């Protein structure tokens, strides 16, 4: 077989693969979700750019191009997250409940929580915006918080501990810590809690809860699966508040952005 024939076969395979992807109903659904999320913000920014702060045509064209690419990219990203993260989370959740071995459950949940959070794009954006904290320090702090509290949330389900009582105690502790942490860290801490509502972390955590509830046969299985995201959101906030209390970086300084 000649090189030209091999290239022709590869092109045909790529074209057929692209056609199958474009025909995928899931991709169309995720693209529609991206459009409904991006279009309102795009319209608001355009109105501001036209009537409040007029911008050059070239800048508006770049913004529109970015909006289109954002819709396409979010569609593919959400499709990949659902196809990969959901089955993975359901499978892990089911196996965790079947094993009931704490020395296996805790490390696996902790490791998965840390890895999924590090891959979360929202966290990368947050870390780049907080110049007073080195990027990797903030990323690992938030990731450790999610990992610890994901393991704690799974243990809560296994031991059937009241979610309301745990959340009450944790939120009281958060507000107490906020009084001791520097004010500059408080906003960052509560913003970091939003990382657990990102497109990478939520599908995995929710699927993990679905797997746990599916593996349980008792009537409280479905209700106990709720609260995973709520508990995981506490982790980053608490860890960043503790970071503000005990960590004082000497080589990082915040510089205000000057808008011309």
CSV table of C-alpha atoms in Angstrom, one decimal:
chain,number,residue,atom,x,y,z
A,1,UNK,CA,0.0,0.0,0.0
A,2,UNK,CA,1.4,3.4,-1.0
A,3,UNK,CA,1.7,6.4,1.2
A,4,UNK,CA,-1.0,8.2,-0.8
A,5,UNK,CA,-3.4,5.3,-0.3
A,6,UNK,CA,-2.7,5.3,3.5
A,7,UNK,CA,-3.3,9.0,3.6
A,8,UNK,CA,-6.6,8.6,1.7
A,9,UNK,CA,-7.7,5.9,4.2
A,10,UNK,CA,-6.8,8.2,7.2
A,11,UNK,CA,-8.7,11.1,5.7
A,12,UNK,CA,-11.8,8.9,5.1
A,13,UNK,CA,-11.7,7.6,8.7
A,14,UNK,CA,-11.4,11.2,10.0
A,15,UNK,CA,-14.2,12.4,7.9
A,16,UNK,CA,-16.5,9.6,9.0
A,17,UNK,CA,-15.6,10.1,12.6
A,18,UNK,CA,-16.4,13.8,12.3
A,19,UNK,CA,-19.7,13.1,10.7
A,20,UNK,CA,-20.6,10.7,13.5
A,21,UNK,CA,-19.7,13.3,16.1
A,22,UNK,CA,-21.8,16.0,14.5
A,23,UNK,CA,-24.7,13.6,14.3
A,24,UNK,CA,-24.4,12.8,18.0
A,25,UNK,CA,-27.6,13.9,19.8
A,26,UNK,CA,-25.7,14.4,23.0
A,27,UNK,CA,-23.3,16.9,21.3
A,28,UNK,CA,-26.3,18.8,19.9
A,29,UNK,CA,-27.8,18.9,23.4
A,30,UNK,CA,-24.6,20.1,25.0
A,31,UNK,CA,-24.2,22.7,22.3
A,32,UNK,CA,-27.7,24.0,22.9
A,33,UNK,CA,-26.9,24.3,26.6
A,34,UNK,CA,-23.7,26.2,25.8
A,35,UNK,CA,-25.7,28.6,23.5
A,36,UNK,CA,-28.2,29.3,26.3
A,37,UNK,CA,-25.4,30.0,28.7
A,38,UNK,CA,-23.2,32.2,26.5
A,39,UNK,CA,-25.7,34.1,24.4
A,40,UNK,CA,-27.3,36.2,27.2
A,41,UNK,CA,-23.9,37.3,28.5
A,42,UNK,CA,-22.7,38.0,24.9
A,43,UNK,CA,-25.7,40.3,24.3
A,44,UNK,CA,-25.2,42.2,27.5
A,45,UNK,CA,-21.5,42.8,26.7
A,46,UNK,CA,-22.4,43.9,23.2
A,47,UNK,CA,-25.0,46.4,24.5
A,48,UNK,CA,-22.4,47.8,26.9
A,49,UNK,CA,-19.8,48.0,24.1
A,50,UNK,CA,-22.2,49.8,21.8
A,51,UNK,CA,-24.0,52.2,24.1
A,52,UNK,CA,-21.9,52.6,27.3
A,53,UNK,CA,-18.2,52.0,26.4
A,54,UNK,CA,-17.9,52.1,22.6
A,55,UNK,CA,-15.2,49.7,21.3
A,56,UNK,CA,-13.4,49.4,18.0
A,57,UNK,CA,-14.9,47.2,15.3
A,58,UNK,CA,-11.9,44.9,15.4
A,59,UNK,CA,-12.3,44.4,19.2
A,60,UNK,CA,-16.0,43.6,18.8
A,61,UNK,CA,-15.1,41.1,16.0
A,62,UNK,CA,-12.6,39.4,18.2
A,63,UNK,CA,-15.1,39.2,21.0
A,64,UNK,CA,-17.7,37.6,18.7
A,65,UNK,CA,-15.2,35.1,17.4
A,66,UNK,CA,-14.3,34.2,21.0
A,67,UNK,CA,-18.0,33.8,21.9
A,68,UNK,CA,-18.5,31.4,19.0
A,69,UNK,CA,-15.4,29.4,19.8
A,70,UNK,CA,-16.5,29.3,23.5
A,71,UNK,CA,-19.9,27.8,22.5
A,72,UNK,CA,-18.2,25.1,20.4
A,73,UNK,CA,-15.5,24.4,23.0
A,74,UNK,CA,-18.0,24.2,25.9
A,75,UNK,CA,-20.2,21.8,23.9
A,76,UNK,CA,-17.3,19.4,23.3
A,77,UNK,CA,-16.0,19.8,26.8
A,78,UNK,CA,-19.4,19.0,28.4
A,79,UNK,CA,-19.9,16.1,26.1
A,80,UNK,CA,-16.5,14.7,27.1
A,81,UNK,CA,-17.1,15.2,30.8
A,82,UNK,CA,-20.4,13.5,30.6
A,83,UNK,CA,-19.2,10.6,28.6
A,84,UNK,CA,-16.1,10.0,30.7
A,85,UNK,CA,-16.9,11.3,34.2
A,86,UNK,CA,-20.4,10.0,34.6
A,87,UNK,CA,-19.7,6.3,34.0
A,88,UNK,CA,-16.5,6.6,36.0
A,89,UNK,CA,-18.3,8.1,39.0
A,90,UNK,CA,-21.2,5.6,38.9
A,91,UNK,CA,-18.8,2.7,38.7
A,92,UNK,CA,-16.6,3.9,41.6
A,93,UNK,CA,-19.7,4.7,43.7
A,94,UNK,CA,-21.1,1.2,43.2
A,95,UNK,CA,-17.9,-0.5,44.0
A,96,UNK,CA,-17.2,1.6,47.1
A,97,UNK,CA,-20.5,0.6,48.7
A,98,UNK,CA,-20.0,-3.0,47.8
A,99,UNK,CA,-16.5,-3.2,49.3
A,100,UNK,CA,-17.2,-1.2,52.6
A,101,UNK,CA,-13.5,-1.3,53.4
A,102,UNK,CA,-12.5,2.1,54.8
A,103,UNK,CA,-8.8,1.7,54.1
A,104,UNK,CA,-9.8,1.4,50.4
A,105,UNK,CA,-12.7,3.9,50.3
A,106,UNK,CA,-10.9,6.9,51.9
A,107,UNK,CA,-7.7,6.9,49.7
A,108,UNK,CA,-9.7,6.4,46.5
A,109,UNK,CA,-12.2,9.2,47.2
A,110,UNK,CA,-9.5,11.5,48.3
A,111,UNK,CA,-7.3,10.8,45.3
A,112,UNK,CA,-10.2,11.2,42.8
A,113,UNK,CA,-11.4,14.4,44.4
A,114,UNK,CA,-7.9,15.9,44.2
A,115,UNK,CA,-7.3,14.9,40.6
A,116,UNK,CA,-10.7,16.0,39.3
A,117,UNK,CA,-10.4,19.4,41.0
A,118,UNK,CA,-6.9,20.0,39.6
A,119,UNK,CA,-8.4,19.3,36.1
A,120,UNK,CA,-11.2,21.8,36.8
A,121,UNK,CA,-10.8,24.8,34.4
A,122,UNK,CA,-12.6,27.1,36.8
A,123,UNK,CA,-9.8,26.6,39.3
A,124,UNK,CA,-7.1,27.5,36.8
A,125,UNK,CA,-8.9,30.8,36.0
A,126,UNK,CA,-9.3,31.6,39.7
A,127,UNK,CA,-5.6,30.9,40.4
A,128,UNK,CA,-4.5,33.2,37.7
A,129,UNK,CA,-6.7,36.0,39.0
A,130,UNK,CA,-5.3,35.8,42.6
A,131,UNK,CA,-1.8,37.2,42.3
A,132,UNK,CA,-1.3,37.4,46.1
A,133,UNK,CA,-1.1,33.6,46.3
A,134,UNK,CA,1.2,31.5,44.1
A,135,UNK,CA,-0.9,29.5,41.5
A,136,UNK,CA,0.1,26.0,42.6
A,137,UNK,CA,-0.3,26.8,46.2
A,138,UNK,CA,-4.0,27.8,45.7
A,139,UNK,CA,-4.7,25.0,43.3
A,140,UNK,CA,-3.3,22.3,45.7
A,141,UNK,CA,-5.1,23.9,48.7
A,142,UNK,CA,-8.5,23.8,46.9
A,143,UNK,CA,-7.8,20.3,45.5
A,144,UNK,CA,-6.9,18.9,49.0
A,145,UNK,CA,-10.1,20.5,50.4
A,146,UNK,CA,-12.3,18.8,47.9
A,147,UNK,CA,-10.5,15.5,48.3
A,148,UNK,CA,-10.8,15.5,52.1
A,149,UNK,CA,-14.4,16.4,52.1
A,150,UNK,CA,-15.4,14.1,49.3
A,151,UNK,CA,-14.0,11.2,51.4
A,152,UNK,CA,-15.9,12.6,54.4
A,153,UNK,CA,-19.1,12.9,52.4
A,154,UNK,CA,-18.9,9.3,51.2
A,155,UNK,CA,-18.2,8.1,54.8
A,156,UNK,CA,-21.3,10.1,55.9
A,157,UNK,CA,-23.4,8.2,53.4
A,158,UNK,CA,-22.0,4.8,54.4
A,159,UNK,CA,-22.5,5.5,58.1
A,160,UNK,CA,-25.9,7.3,57.5
A,161,UNK,CA,-25.0,10.4,59.5
A,162,UNK,CA,-27.4,13.3,59.3
A,163,UNK,CA,-26.5,15.8,56.6
A,164,UNK,CA,-28.2,18.7,58.3
A,165,UNK,CA,-26.2,18.4,61.5
A,166,UNK,CA,-22.9,18.1,59.7
A,167,UNK,CA,-23.5,21.1,57.4
A,168,UNK,CA,-24.7,23.2,60.4
A,169,UNK,CA,-21.5,22.4,62.3
A,170,UNK,CA,-19.3,23.0,59.3
A,171,UNK,CA,-20.8,26.3,58.3
A,172,UNK,CA,-20.6,27.6,61.9
A,173,UNK,CA,-16.9,26.6,61.8
A,174,UNK,CA,-16.5,28.4,58.5
A,175,UNK,CA,-17.8,31.7,59.8
A,176,UNK,CA,-15.7,31.4,62.9
A,177,UNK,CA,-12.6,30.9,60.7
A,178,UNK,CA,-13.5,33.9,58.6
A,179,UNK,CA,-13.1,36.2,61.6
A,180,UNK,CA,-9.5,35.0,62.1
A,181,UNK,CA,-8.4,34.9,58.4
A,182,UNK,CA,-7.2,38.0,56.7
A,183,UNK,CA,-9.9,39.9,54.9
A,184,UNK,CA,-8.1,39.6,51.6
A,185,UNK,CA,-8.4,35.8,51.9
A,186,UNK,CA,-12.1,35.7,52.8
A,187,UNK,CA,-13.4,36.6,49.3
A,188,UNK,CA,-11.0,34.2,47.6
A,189,UNK,CA,-12.0,31.4,50.0
A,190,UNK,CA,-15.7,31.7,49.3
A,191,UNK,CA,-15.0,32.1,45.6
A,192,UNK,CA,-13.0,28.9,45.7
A,193,UNK,CA,-16.1,27.0,46.9
A,194,UNK,CA,-17.6,27.6,43.5
A,195,UNK,CA,-15.0,25.4,42.0
A,196,UNK,CA,-17.0,22.4,43.0
A,197,UNK,CA,-19.9,23.6,40.8
A,198,UNK,CA,-17.7,23.5,37.7
A,199,UNK,CA,-18.3,21.4,34.6
A,200,UNK,CA,-15.6,18.9,35.5
A,201,UNK,CA,-16.2,18.3,39.2
A,202,UNK,CA,-20.0,18.3,39.3
A,203,UNK,CA,-20.6,15.4,36.8
A,204,UNK,CA,-18.2,13.2,38.7
A,205,UNK,CA,-19.5,14.0,42.2
A,206,UNK,CA,-23.1,13.7,41.1
A,207,UNK,CA,-22.4,10.4,39.4
A,208,UNK,CA,-20.6,9.1,42.5
A,209,UNK,CA,-23.7,9.8,44.5
A,210,UNK,CA,-25.9,8.1,41.9
A,211,UNK,CA,-23.6,5.0,42.0
A,212,UNK,CA,-23.8,5.0,45.8
A,213,UNK,CA,-27.6,5.3,45.9
A,214,UNK,CA,-28.0,2.6,43.2
A,215,UNK,CA,-25.9,0.2,45.1
A,216,UNK,CA,-27.9,0.7,48.3
A,217,UNK,CA,-31.2,-1.2,48.5
A,218,UNK,CA,-32.7,0.6,51.5
A,219,UNK,CA,-35.4,3.3,51.1
A,220,UNK,CA,-33.0,6.1,52.3
A,221,UNK,CA,-30.4,5.4,49.6
A,222,UNK,CA,-31.5,8.1,47.2
A,223,UNK,CA,-31.9,10.8,49.8
A,224,UNK,CA,-28.5,10.1,51.4
A,225,UNK,CA,-26.8,10.6,48.0
A,226,UNK,CA,-27.8,14.3,48.2
A,227,UNK,CA,-25.4,16.6,49.8
A,228,UNK,CA,-22.1,15.4,48.2
A,229,UNK,CA,-21.6,18.7,46.3
A,230,UNK,CA,-22.7,20.7,49.4
A,231,UNK,CA,-20.0,19.0,51.6
A,232,UNK,CA,-17.4,19.2,48.9
A,233,UNK,CA,-18.0,23.0,48.6
A,234,UNK,CA,-17.1,23.4,52.3
A,235,UNK,CA,-13.6,21.9,51.7
A,236,UNK,CA,-12.1,24.6,49.5
A,237,UNK,CA,-13.5,27.4,51.6
A,238,UNK,CA,-12.1,26.0,54.9
A,239,UNK,CA,-8.7,25.1,53.4
A,240,UNK,CA,-8.2,28.6,51.9
A,241,UNK,CA,-9.3,30.3,55.1
A,242,UNK,CA,-6.7,28.1,57.0
A,243,UNK,CA,-4.2,29.0,54.3
A,244,UNK,CA,-4.8,32.7,55.0
A,245,UNK,CA,-4.3,32.1,58.7
A,246,UNK,CA,-1.1,30.1,58.6
A,247,UNK,CA,0.5,30.9,55.2
A,248,UNK,CA,2.1,34.3,54.5
A,249,UNK,CA,3.8,34.3,51.1
A,250,UNK,CA,6.8,36.6,50.7
A,251,UNK,CA,7.4,36.4,47.0
A,252,UNK,CA,3.8,37.1,45.9
A,253,UNK,CA,2.2,40.6,45.8
A,254,UNK,CA,-1.1,41.7,44.4
A,255,UNK,CA,-0.9,44.4,41.7
A,256,UNK,CA,-4.1,46.1,40.8
A,257,UNK,CA,-5.0,46.0,37.1
A,258,UNK,CA,-4.9,49.5,35.5
A,259,UNK,CA,-7.8,50.1,33.0
A,260,UNK,CA,-6.8,52.7,30.5
